[in-house]
């Protein structure tokens, strides 16, 4: 990203791991990040892949073109395949012009649901921010205690919102977003400069490691629901805290309906661990009932494999396993992942 920015270009995907993850890993996972609400995810920026199959054959998918409908889209199939189909040796990426200006706004709310309502209202207002990040009270407390950063005073939830565009447009976008947040019960303030904006984003990226200090074990799910269902999803997940007696901390990319649900437990405590497993299944059930999906960017791997049958039919699973066999008949690549064995 830094290299192309020096050329006036922009690679939008920005996962929390951007300072240490690799492009190959991002492509294998179809990584997302805060900017997905406006710019999409890694898959939207991969034009082609050079890959090596388990038998040693090299294949090339895609071209340096805008349109390509020759055959099945193997490029998009390989993106997000979690290392189960091929080794990537070259990746052809699409870049955009770098946005001339950005602006950052903080909106504080008295409840999770109120913040969720604001997200839906922002999208309905026809303003498309670069990012709309949701942070609940538990996450705010963790960042203050373990990272030494105060983001939201006594707010029960906040939205960290970024807009971009031409210099003269950004202030108007911020004004419109602030107006919508205030109409849904929020109080707002705009970052006075890029230094303050960067501090807020550094605090946002510190959330995951900060909340890991709260309990011995953190179960981090990354559900996605339609944005109109965010208030209901957040309210029903909050009710699970009382039901199971476990802290459940929520934060994430609310602008695209992707919430990281963190169930704080202790794997060495059989009672707490059993409650956490029940809570996970209920979170997934709520998600699917509201028209969502079990994972927006973290993928399936090992831990979500037992839950795939909640979302995917037996016939769909057969088709996925058939694709795996076509690429890797001996099951050599990343066996045991994605429920494909």
GROMACS .gro file of N, CA and C in nm, residues 29-32 220-225 256-261 283-285 287-288 291-301 303-305 307-308 310-312:
model
  120
   29UNK      N    1  -0.746  -1.587   0.206
   29UNK     CA    2  -0.854  -1.570   0.303
   29UNK      C    3  -0.966  -1.480   0.251
   30UNK      N    4  -0.940  -1.413   0.138
   30UNK     CA    5  -1.031  -1.308   0.090
   30UNK      C    6  -1.053  -1.205   0.201
   31UNK      N    7  -0.943  -1.149   0.250
   31UNK     CA    8  -0.947  -1.058   0.364
   31UNK      C    9  -1.031  -0.934   0.333
   32UNK      N   10  -1.090  -0.880   0.439
   32UNK     CA   11  -1.173  -0.761   0.426
   32UNK      C   12  -1.109  -0.643   0.496
  220UNK      N   13  -1.374  -1.565   1.887
  220UNK     CA   14  -1.403  -1.450   1.801
  220UNK      C   15  -1.472  -1.496   1.674
  221UNK      N   16  -1.600  -1.468   1.664
  221UNK     CA   17  -1.676  -1.499   1.543
  221UNK      C   18  -1.696  -1.371   1.462
  222UNK      N   19  -1.720  -1.386   1.332
  222UNK     CA   20  -1.731  -1.267   1.246
  222UNK      C   21  -1.855  -1.277   1.157
  223UNK      N   22  -1.968  -1.277   1.222
  223UNK     CA   23  -2.096  -1.291   1.152
  223UNK      C   24  -2.124  -1.168   1.064
  224UNK      N   25  -2.212  -1.187   0.967
  224UNK     CA   26  -2.260  -1.077   0.884
  224UNK      C   27  -2.412  -1.086   0.876
  225UNK      N   28  -2.479  -0.974   0.897
  225UNK     CA   29  -2.625  -0.968   0.880
  225UNK      C   30  -2.657  -0.851   0.787
  256UNK      N   31  -2.081  -0.276   0.661
  256UNK     CA   32  -2.121  -0.385   0.572
  256UNK      C   33  -2.189  -0.498   0.648
  257UNK      N   34  -2.233  -0.469   0.772
  257UNK     CA   35  -2.307  -0.568   0.850
  257UNK      C   36  -2.223  -0.675   0.916
  258UNK      N   37  -2.090  -0.656   0.916
  258UNK     CA   38  -1.996  -0.758   0.966
  258UNK      C   39  -1.955  -0.723   1.110
  259UNK      N   40  -2.002  -0.802   1.207
  259UNK     CA   41  -1.972  -0.776   1.347
  259UNK      C   42  -1.887  -0.889   1.404
  260UNK      N   43  -1.779  -0.851   1.473
  260UNK     CA   44  -1.696  -0.949   1.544
  260UNK      C   45  -1.756  -0.971   1.683
  261UNK      N   46  -1.808  -1.089   1.705
  261UNK     CA   47  -1.871  -1.125   1.832
  261UNK      C   48  -1.770  -1.205   1.913
  283UNK      N   49  -2.554  -1.764   1.858
  283UNK     CA   50  -2.515  -1.649   1.777
  283UNK      C   51  -2.533  -1.682   1.629
  284UNK      N   52  -2.489  -1.800   1.589
  284UNK     CA   53  -2.503  -1.842   1.450
  284UNK      C   54  -2.651  -1.857   1.411
  285UNK      N   55  -2.730  -1.913   1.501
  285UNK     CA   56  -2.873  -1.930   1.471
  285UNK      C   57  -2.941  -1.794   1.452
  287UNK      N   58  -2.797  -1.519   1.357
  287UNK     CA   59  -2.744  -1.464   1.232
  287UNK      C   60  -2.819  -1.517   1.111
  288UNK      N   61  -2.836  -1.648   1.106
  288UNK     CA   62  -2.904  -1.710   0.991
  288UNK      C   63  -3.052  -1.674   0.988
  291UNK      N   64  -3.110  -1.359   0.814
  291UNK     CA   65  -3.069  -1.354   0.674
  291UNK      C   66  -2.922  -1.333   0.652
  292UNK      N   67  -2.839  -1.365   0.754
  292UNK     CA   68  -2.696  -1.342   0.744
  292UNK      C   69  -2.616  -1.465   0.711
  293UNK      N   70  -2.484  -1.455   0.731
  293UNK     CA   71  -2.392  -1.564   0.704
  293UNK      C   72  -2.295  -1.578   0.822
  294UNK      N   73  -2.237  -1.697   0.838
  294UNK     CA   74  -2.156  -1.727   0.956
  294UNK      C   75  -2.021  -1.657   0.956
  295UNK      N   76  -1.969  -1.621   0.839
  295UNK     CA   77  -1.837  -1.558   0.836
  295UNK      C   78  -1.827  -1.459   0.721
  296UNK      N   79  -1.778  -1.340   0.752
  296UNK     CA   80  -1.762  -1.239   0.649
  296UNK      C   81  -1.621  -1.227   0.597
  297UNK      N   82  -1.521  -1.263   0.682
  297UNK     CA   83  -1.382  -1.246   0.639
  297UNK      C   84  -1.285  -1.342   0.708
  298UNK      N   85  -1.319  -1.398   0.822
  298UNK     CA   86  -1.226  -1.487   0.891
  298UNK      C   87  -1.218  -1.624   0.828
  299UNK      N   88  -1.321  -1.664   0.754
  299UNK     CA   89  -1.319  -1.793   0.688
  299UNK      C   90  -1.367  -1.906   0.778
  300UNK      N   91  -1.354  -2.028   0.726
  300UNK     CA   92  -1.405  -2.148   0.794
  300UNK      C   93  -1.296  -2.217   0.874
  301UNK      N   94  -1.183  -2.248   0.808
  301UNK     CA   95  -1.074  -2.316   0.875
  301UNK      C   96  -1.118  -2.444   0.944
  303UNK      N   97  -1.238  -2.427   1.301
  303UNK     CA   98  -1.335  -2.402   1.409
  303UNK      C   99  -1.478  -2.385   1.359
  304UNK      N  100  -1.497  -2.332   1.238
  304UNK     CA  101  -1.634  -2.315   1.189
  304UNK      C  102  -1.685  -2.437   1.114
  305UNK      N  103  -1.598  -2.530   1.082
  305UNK     CA  104  -1.639  -2.647   1.002
  305UNK      C  105  -1.759  -2.721   1.062
  307UNK      N  106  -2.011  -2.615   1.201
  307UNK     CA  107  -2.135  -2.538   1.192
  307UNK      C  108  -2.182  -2.517   1.048
  308UNK      N  109  -2.106  -2.566   0.950
  308UNK     CA  110  -2.141  -2.539   0.811
  308UNK      C  111  -2.279  -2.589   0.774
  310UNK      N  112  -2.539  -2.571   0.930
  310UNK     CA  113  -2.642  -2.476   0.967
  310UNK      C  114  -2.675  -2.383   0.850
  311UNK      N  115  -2.576  -2.358   0.763
  311UNK     CA  116  -2.595  -2.262   0.653
  311UNK      C  117  -2.600  -2.329   0.516
  312UNK      N  118  -2.519  -2.433   0.495
  312UNK     CA  119  -2.507  -2.494   0.362
  312UNK      C  120  -2.579  -2.628   0.357
   0.00000   0.00000   0.00000
